[in-house]
PDB file of C-alpha atoms in Angstrom:
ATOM      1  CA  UNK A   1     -25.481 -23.304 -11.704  1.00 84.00           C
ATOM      2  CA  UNK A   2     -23.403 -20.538 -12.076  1.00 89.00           C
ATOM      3  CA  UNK A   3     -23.270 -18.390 -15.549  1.00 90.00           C
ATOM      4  CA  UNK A   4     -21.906 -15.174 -16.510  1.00 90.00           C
ATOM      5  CA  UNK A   5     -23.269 -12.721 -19.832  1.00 92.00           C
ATOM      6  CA  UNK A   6     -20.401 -10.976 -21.807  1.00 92.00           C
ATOM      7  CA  UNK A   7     -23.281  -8.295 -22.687  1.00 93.00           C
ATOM      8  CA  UNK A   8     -20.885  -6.996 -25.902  1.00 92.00           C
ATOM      9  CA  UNK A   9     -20.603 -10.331 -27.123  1.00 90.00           C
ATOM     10  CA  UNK A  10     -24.498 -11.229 -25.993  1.00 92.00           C
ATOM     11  CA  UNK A  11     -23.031 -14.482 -25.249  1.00 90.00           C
ATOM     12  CA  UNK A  12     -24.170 -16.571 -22.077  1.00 91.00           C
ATOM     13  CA  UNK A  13     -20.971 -19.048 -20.485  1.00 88.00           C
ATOM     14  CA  UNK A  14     -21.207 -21.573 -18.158  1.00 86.00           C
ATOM     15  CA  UNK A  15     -18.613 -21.970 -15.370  1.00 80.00           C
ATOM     16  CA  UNK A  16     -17.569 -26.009 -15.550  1.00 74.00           C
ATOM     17  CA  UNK A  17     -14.159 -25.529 -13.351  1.00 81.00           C
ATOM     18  CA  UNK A  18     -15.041 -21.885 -11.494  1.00 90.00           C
ATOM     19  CA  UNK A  19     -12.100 -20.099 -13.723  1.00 92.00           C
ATOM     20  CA  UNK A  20     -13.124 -18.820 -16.680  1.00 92.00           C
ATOM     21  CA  UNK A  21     -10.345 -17.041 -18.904  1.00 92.00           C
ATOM     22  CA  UNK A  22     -11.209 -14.366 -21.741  1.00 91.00           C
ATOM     23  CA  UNK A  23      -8.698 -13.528 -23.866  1.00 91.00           C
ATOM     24  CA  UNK A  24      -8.925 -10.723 -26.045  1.00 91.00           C
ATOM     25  CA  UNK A  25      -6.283 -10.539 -29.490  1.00 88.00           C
ATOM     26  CA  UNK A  26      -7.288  -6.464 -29.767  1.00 88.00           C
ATOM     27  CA  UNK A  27      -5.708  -4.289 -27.365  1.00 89.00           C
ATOM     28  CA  UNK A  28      -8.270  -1.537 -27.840  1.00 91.00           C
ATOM     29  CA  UNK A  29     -11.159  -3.893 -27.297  1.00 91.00           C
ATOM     30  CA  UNK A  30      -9.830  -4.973 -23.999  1.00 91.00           C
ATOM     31  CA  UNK A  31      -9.568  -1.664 -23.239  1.00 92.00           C
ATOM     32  CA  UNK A  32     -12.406  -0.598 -23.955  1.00 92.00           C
ATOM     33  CA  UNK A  33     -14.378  -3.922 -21.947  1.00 93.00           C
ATOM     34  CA  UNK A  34     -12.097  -3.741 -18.694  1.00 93.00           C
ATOM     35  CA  UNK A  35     -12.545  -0.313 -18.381  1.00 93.00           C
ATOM     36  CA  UNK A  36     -15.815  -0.585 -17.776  1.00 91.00           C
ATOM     37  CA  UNK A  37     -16.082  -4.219 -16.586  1.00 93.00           C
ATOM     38  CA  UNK A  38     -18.546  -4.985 -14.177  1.00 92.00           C
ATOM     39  CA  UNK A  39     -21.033  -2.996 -16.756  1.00 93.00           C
ATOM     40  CA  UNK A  40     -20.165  -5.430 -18.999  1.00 93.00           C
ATOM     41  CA  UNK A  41     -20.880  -8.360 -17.298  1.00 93.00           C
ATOM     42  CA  UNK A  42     -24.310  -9.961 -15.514  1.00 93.00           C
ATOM     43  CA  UNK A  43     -23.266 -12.518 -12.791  1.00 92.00           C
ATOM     44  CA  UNK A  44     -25.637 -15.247 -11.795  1.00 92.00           C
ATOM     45  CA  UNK A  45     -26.321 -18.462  -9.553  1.00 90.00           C
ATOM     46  CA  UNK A  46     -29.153 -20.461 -10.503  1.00 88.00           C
ATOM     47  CA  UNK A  47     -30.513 -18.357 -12.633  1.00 87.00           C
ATOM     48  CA  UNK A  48     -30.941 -15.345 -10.090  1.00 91.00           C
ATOM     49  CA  UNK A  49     -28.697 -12.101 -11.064  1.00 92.00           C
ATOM     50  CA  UNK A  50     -25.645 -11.530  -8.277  1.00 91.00           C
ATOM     51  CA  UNK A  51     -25.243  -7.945  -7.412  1.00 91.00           C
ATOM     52  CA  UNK A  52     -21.356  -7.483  -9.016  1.00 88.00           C
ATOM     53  CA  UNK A  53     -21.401  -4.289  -7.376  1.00 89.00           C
ATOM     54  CA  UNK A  54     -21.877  -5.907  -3.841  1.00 91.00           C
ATOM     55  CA  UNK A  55     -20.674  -9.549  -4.679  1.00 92.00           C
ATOM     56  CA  UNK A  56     -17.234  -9.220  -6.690  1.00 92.00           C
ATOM     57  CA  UNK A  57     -13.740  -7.880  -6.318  1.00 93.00           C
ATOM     58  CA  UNK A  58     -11.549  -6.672  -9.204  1.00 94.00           C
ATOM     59  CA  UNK A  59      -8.088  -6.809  -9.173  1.00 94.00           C
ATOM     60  CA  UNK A  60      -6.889  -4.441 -11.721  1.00 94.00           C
ATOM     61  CA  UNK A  61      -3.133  -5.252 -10.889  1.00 93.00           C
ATOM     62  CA  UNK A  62      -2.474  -9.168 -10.018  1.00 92.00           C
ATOM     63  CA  UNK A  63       0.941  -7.695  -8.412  1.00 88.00           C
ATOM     64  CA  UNK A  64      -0.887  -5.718  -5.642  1.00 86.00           C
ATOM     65  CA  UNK A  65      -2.833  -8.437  -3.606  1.00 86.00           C
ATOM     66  CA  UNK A  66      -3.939  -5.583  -0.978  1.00 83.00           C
ATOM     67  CA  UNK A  67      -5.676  -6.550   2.161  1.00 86.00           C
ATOM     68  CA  UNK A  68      -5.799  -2.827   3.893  1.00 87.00           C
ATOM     69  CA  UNK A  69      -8.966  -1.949   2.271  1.00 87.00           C
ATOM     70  CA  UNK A  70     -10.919   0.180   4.699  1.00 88.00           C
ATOM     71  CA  UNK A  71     -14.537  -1.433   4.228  1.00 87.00           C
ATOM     72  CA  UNK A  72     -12.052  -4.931   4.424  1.00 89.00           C
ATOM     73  CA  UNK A  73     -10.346  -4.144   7.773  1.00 90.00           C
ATOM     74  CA  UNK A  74     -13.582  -2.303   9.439  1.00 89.00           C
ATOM     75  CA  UNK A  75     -15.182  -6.077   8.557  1.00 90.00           C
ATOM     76  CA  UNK A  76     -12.002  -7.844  10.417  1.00 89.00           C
ATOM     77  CA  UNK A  77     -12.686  -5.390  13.747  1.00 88.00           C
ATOM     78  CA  UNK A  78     -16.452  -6.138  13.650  1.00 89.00           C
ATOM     79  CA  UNK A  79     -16.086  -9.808  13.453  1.00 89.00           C
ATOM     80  CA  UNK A  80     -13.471  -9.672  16.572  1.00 88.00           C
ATOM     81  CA  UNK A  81     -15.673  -7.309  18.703  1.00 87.00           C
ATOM     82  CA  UNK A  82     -18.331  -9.568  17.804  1.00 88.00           C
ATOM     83  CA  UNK A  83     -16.356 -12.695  19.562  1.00 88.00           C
ATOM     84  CA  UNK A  84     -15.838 -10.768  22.732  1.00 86.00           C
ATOM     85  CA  UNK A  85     -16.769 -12.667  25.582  1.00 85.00           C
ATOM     86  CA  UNK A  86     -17.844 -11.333  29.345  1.00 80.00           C
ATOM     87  CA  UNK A  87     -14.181 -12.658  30.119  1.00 81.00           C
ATOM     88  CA  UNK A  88     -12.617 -10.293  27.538  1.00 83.00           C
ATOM     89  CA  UNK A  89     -15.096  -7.175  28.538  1.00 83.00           C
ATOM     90  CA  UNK A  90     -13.992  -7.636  31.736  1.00 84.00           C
ATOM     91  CA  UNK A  91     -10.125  -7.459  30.731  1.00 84.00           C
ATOM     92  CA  UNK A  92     -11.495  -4.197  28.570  1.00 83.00           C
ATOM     93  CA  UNK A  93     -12.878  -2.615  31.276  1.00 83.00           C
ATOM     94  CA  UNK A  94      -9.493  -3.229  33.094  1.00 86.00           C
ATOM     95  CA  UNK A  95      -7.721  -1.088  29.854  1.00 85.00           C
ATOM     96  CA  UNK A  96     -10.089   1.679  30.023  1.00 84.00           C
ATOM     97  CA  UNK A  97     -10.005   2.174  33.812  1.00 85.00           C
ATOM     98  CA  UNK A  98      -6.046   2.242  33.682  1.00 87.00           C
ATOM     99  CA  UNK A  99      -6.532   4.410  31.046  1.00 84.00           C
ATOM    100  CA  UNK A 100      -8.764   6.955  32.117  1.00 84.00           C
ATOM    101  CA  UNK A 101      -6.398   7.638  35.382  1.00 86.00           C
ATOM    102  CA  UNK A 102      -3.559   7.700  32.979  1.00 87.00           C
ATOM    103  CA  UNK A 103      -5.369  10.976  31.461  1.00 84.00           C
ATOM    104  CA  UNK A 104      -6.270  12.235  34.958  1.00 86.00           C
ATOM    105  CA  UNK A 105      -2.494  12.696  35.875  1.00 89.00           C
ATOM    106  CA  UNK A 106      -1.746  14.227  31.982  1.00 87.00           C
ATOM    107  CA  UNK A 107      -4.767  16.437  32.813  1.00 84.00           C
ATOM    108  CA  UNK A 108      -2.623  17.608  35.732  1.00 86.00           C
ATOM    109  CA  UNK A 109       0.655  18.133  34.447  1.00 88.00           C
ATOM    110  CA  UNK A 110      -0.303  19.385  31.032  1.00 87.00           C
ATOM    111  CA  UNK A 111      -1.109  23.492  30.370  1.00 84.00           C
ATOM    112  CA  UNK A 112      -3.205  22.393  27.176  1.00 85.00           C
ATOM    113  CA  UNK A 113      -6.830  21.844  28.059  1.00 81.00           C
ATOM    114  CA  UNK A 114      -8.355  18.693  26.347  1.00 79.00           C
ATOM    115  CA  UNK A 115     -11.165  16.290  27.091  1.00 79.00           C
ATOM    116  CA  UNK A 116     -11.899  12.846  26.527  1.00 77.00           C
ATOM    117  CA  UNK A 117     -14.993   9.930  26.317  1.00 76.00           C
ATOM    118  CA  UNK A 118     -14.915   7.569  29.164  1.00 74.00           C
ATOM    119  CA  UNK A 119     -15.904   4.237  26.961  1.00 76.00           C
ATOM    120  CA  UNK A 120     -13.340   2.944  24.573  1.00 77.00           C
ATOM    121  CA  UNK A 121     -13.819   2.495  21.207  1.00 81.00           C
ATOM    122  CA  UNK A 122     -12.953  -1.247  20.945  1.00 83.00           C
ATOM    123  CA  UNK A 123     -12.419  -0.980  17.027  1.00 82.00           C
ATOM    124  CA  UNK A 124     -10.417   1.794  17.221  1.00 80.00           C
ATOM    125  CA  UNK A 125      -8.210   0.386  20.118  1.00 81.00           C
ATOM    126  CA  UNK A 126      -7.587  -2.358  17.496  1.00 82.00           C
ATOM    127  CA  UNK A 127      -6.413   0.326  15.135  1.00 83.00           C
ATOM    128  CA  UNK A 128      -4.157   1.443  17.863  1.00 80.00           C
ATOM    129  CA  UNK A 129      -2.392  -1.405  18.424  1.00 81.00           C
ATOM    130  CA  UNK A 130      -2.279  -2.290  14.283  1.00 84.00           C
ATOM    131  CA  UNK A 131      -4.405  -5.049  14.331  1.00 86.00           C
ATOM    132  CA  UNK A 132      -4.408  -5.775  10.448  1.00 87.00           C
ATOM    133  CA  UNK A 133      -3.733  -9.104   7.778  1.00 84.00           C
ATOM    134  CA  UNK A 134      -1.017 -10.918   7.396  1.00 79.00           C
ATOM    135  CA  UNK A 135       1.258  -8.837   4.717  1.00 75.00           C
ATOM    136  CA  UNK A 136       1.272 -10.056   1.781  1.00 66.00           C
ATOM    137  CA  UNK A 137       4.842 -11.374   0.519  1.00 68.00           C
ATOM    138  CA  UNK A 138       6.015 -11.543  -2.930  1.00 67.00           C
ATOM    139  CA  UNK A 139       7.979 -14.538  -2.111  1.00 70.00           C
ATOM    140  CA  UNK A 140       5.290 -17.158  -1.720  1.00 86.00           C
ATOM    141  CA  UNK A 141       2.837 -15.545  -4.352  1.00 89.00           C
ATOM    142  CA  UNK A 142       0.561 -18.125  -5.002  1.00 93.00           C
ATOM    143  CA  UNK A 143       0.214 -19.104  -1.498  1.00 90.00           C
ATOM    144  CA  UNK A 144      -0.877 -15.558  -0.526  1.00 89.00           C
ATOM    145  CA  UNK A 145      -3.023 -15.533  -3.299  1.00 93.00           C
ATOM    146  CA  UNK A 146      -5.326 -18.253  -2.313  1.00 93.00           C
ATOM    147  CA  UNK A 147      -5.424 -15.985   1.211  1.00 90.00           C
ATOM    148  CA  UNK A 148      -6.133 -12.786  -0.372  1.00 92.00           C
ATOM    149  CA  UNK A 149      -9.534 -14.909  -2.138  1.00 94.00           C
ATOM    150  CA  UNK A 150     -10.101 -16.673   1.187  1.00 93.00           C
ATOM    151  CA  UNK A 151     -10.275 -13.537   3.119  1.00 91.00           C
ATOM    152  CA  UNK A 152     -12.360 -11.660   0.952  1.00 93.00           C
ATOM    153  CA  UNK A 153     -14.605 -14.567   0.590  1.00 95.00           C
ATOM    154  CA  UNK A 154     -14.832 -15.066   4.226  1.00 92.00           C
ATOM    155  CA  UNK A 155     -15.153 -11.285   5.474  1.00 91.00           C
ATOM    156  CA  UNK A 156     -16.708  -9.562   2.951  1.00 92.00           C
ATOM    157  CA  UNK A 157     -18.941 -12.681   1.390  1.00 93.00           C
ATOM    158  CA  UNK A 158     -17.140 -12.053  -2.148  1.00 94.00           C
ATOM    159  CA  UNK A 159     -18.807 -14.885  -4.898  1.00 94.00           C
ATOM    160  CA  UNK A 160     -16.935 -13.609  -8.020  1.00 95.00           C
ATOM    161  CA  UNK A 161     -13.325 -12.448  -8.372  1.00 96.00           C
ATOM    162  CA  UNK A 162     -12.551 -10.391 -11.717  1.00 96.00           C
ATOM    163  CA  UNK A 163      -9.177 -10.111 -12.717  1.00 96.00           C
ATOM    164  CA  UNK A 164      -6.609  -8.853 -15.245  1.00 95.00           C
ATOM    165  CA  UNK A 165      -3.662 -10.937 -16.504  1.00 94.00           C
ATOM    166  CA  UNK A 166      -3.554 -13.368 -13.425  1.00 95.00           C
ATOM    167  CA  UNK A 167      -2.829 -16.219 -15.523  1.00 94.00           C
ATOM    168  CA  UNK A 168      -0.982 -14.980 -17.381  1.00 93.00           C
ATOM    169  CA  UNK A 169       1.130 -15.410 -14.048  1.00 93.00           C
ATOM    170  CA  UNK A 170       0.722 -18.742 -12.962  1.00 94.00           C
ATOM    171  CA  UNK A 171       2.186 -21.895 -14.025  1.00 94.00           C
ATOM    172  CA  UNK A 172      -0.357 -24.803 -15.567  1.00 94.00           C
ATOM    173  CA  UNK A 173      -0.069 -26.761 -12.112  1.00 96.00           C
ATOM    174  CA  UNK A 174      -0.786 -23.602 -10.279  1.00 95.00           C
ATOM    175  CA  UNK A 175      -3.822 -22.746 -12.340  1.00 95.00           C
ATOM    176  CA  UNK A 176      -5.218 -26.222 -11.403  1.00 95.00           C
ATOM    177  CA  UNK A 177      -4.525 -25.472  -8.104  1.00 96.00           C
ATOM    178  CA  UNK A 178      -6.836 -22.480  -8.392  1.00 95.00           C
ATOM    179  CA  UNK A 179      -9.456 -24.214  -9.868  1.00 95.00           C
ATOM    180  CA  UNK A 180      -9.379 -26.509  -6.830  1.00 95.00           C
ATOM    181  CA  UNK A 181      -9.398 -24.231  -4.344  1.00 95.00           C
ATOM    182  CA  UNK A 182     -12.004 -21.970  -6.347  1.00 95.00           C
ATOM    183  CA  UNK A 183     -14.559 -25.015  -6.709  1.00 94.00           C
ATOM    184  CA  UNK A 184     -13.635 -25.648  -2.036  1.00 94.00           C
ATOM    185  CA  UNK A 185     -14.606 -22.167  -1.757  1.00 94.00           C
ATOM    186  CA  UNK A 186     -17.575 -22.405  -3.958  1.00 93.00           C
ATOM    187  CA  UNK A 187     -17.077 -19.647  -6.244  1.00 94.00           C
ATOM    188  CA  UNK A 188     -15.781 -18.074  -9.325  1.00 94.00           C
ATOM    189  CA  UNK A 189     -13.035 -15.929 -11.087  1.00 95.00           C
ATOM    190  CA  UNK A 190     -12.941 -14.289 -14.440  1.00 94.00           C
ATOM    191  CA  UNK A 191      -9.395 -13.507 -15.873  1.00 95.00           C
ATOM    192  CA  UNK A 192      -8.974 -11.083 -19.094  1.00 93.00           C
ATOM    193  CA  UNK A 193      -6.013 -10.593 -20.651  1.00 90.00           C
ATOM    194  CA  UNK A 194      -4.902  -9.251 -23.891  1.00 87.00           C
ATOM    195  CA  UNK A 195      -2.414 -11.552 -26.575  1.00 81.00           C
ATOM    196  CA  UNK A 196      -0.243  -9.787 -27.969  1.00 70.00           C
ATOM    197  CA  UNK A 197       0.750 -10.534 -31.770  1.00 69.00           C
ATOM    198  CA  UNK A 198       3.986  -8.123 -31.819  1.00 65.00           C
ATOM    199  CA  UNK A 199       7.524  -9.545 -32.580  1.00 61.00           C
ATOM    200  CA  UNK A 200       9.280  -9.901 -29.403  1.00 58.00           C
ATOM    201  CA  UNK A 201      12.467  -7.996 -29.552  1.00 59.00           C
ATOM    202  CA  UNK A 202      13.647 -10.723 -26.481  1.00 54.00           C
ATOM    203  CA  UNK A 203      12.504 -14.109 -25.565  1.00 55.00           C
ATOM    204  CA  UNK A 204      13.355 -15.943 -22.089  1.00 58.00           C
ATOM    205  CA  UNK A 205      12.788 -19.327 -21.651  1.00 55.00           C
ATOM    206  CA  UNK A 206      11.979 -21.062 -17.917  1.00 63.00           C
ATOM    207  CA  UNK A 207      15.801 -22.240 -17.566  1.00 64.00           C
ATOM    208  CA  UNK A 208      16.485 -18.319 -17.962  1.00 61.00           C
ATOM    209  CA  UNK A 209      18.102 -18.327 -21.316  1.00 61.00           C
ATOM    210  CA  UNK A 210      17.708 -15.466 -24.427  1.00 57.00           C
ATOM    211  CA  UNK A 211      15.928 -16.990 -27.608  1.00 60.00           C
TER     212      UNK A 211
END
């Protein structure tokens, strides 16, 4: 069973469909809670406190699915160099030797004195060659969301996503979708977000038209 305690509101809530949604009506309390969030908040699965600090990811901006995190890509190179095979040393050992004489003849016909190590680096040979994550696209948005939670989930071992305003975002059937795919995945996601009561000076309906 998974629960989460709003410590401010020294309320204990259950996660029935993984997504839980908070919404605030006072800006300056939802300032004041997301500001500090993951204070704010104890995380557990059956009845043993998660580490938020280790466990979660907050996305402060929805907009910005980011997968270039450092700690995020170092995780990608490990789990590669982890699947080498003798095969694949063998066709590293090929690189480096090619490589090596390549610096013996720059050695030569360079006036600048350098040196060099004599093993490669396999993770930073990745880096070389730009090994990364898909980039996101704003075009298929909730598509790339699901991968930015699947990646996280799968690299990093993320059990609770905290964001603000994602739903805010995403259409009813979408949400469902999330749900879904949150309950596959075996985890959960917290979404705050702040409703405004101000007169809207413009209104826009989903065919595009001004109320």
């Amino acid at each position: 069973m998974k629960k989460i305690f709003i410590k401010p509101l020294n309320r204990l809530c259950d996660f029935d469909d993984k997504l839980l949604v908070i919404k605030f009506e006072d800006p300056i309390i939802y300032r004041e809670f997301t500001f500090d969030i993951i204070n704010n908040l104890n995380y557990s699965e059956n009845n043993s406190i998660i580490d938020l600090e280790k466990y979660e990811n907050v996305i402060y901006n929805p907009y910005d699915l980011n997968l270039t995190e450092k700690k995020l890509v170092n995780a990608l190179y490990s789990i590669l160099q982890n699947n080498i095979k003798d095969n694949e040393i063998k066709i590293i050992n090929e690189i480096e030797k090619n490589l090596i004489e390549l610096l013996n003849v720059l050695f030569q016909k360079v006036s600048v004195p350098f040196e060099y190590n004599e093993g490669i680096d396999v993770s930073k040979l990745f880096l070389s060659i730009g090994v990364r994550y898909p980039i996101v696209s704003k075009a298929s948005y909730f598509e790339n969301l699901l991968l930015y939670i699947k990646i996280y989930v799968e690299v990093l071992y993320i059990k609770c996503f905290i964001t603000l305003n994602l739903t805010n975002l995403l259409s009813s059937e979408e949400q469902n979708k999330l749900k879904l795919y949150l309950k596959e995945l075996d985890i959960v996601l917290i979404d705050c977000f702040v409703e405004s009561k101000n007169n809207s000076n413009l209104i826009i309906d989903s065919d595009w038209c001004s109320i």
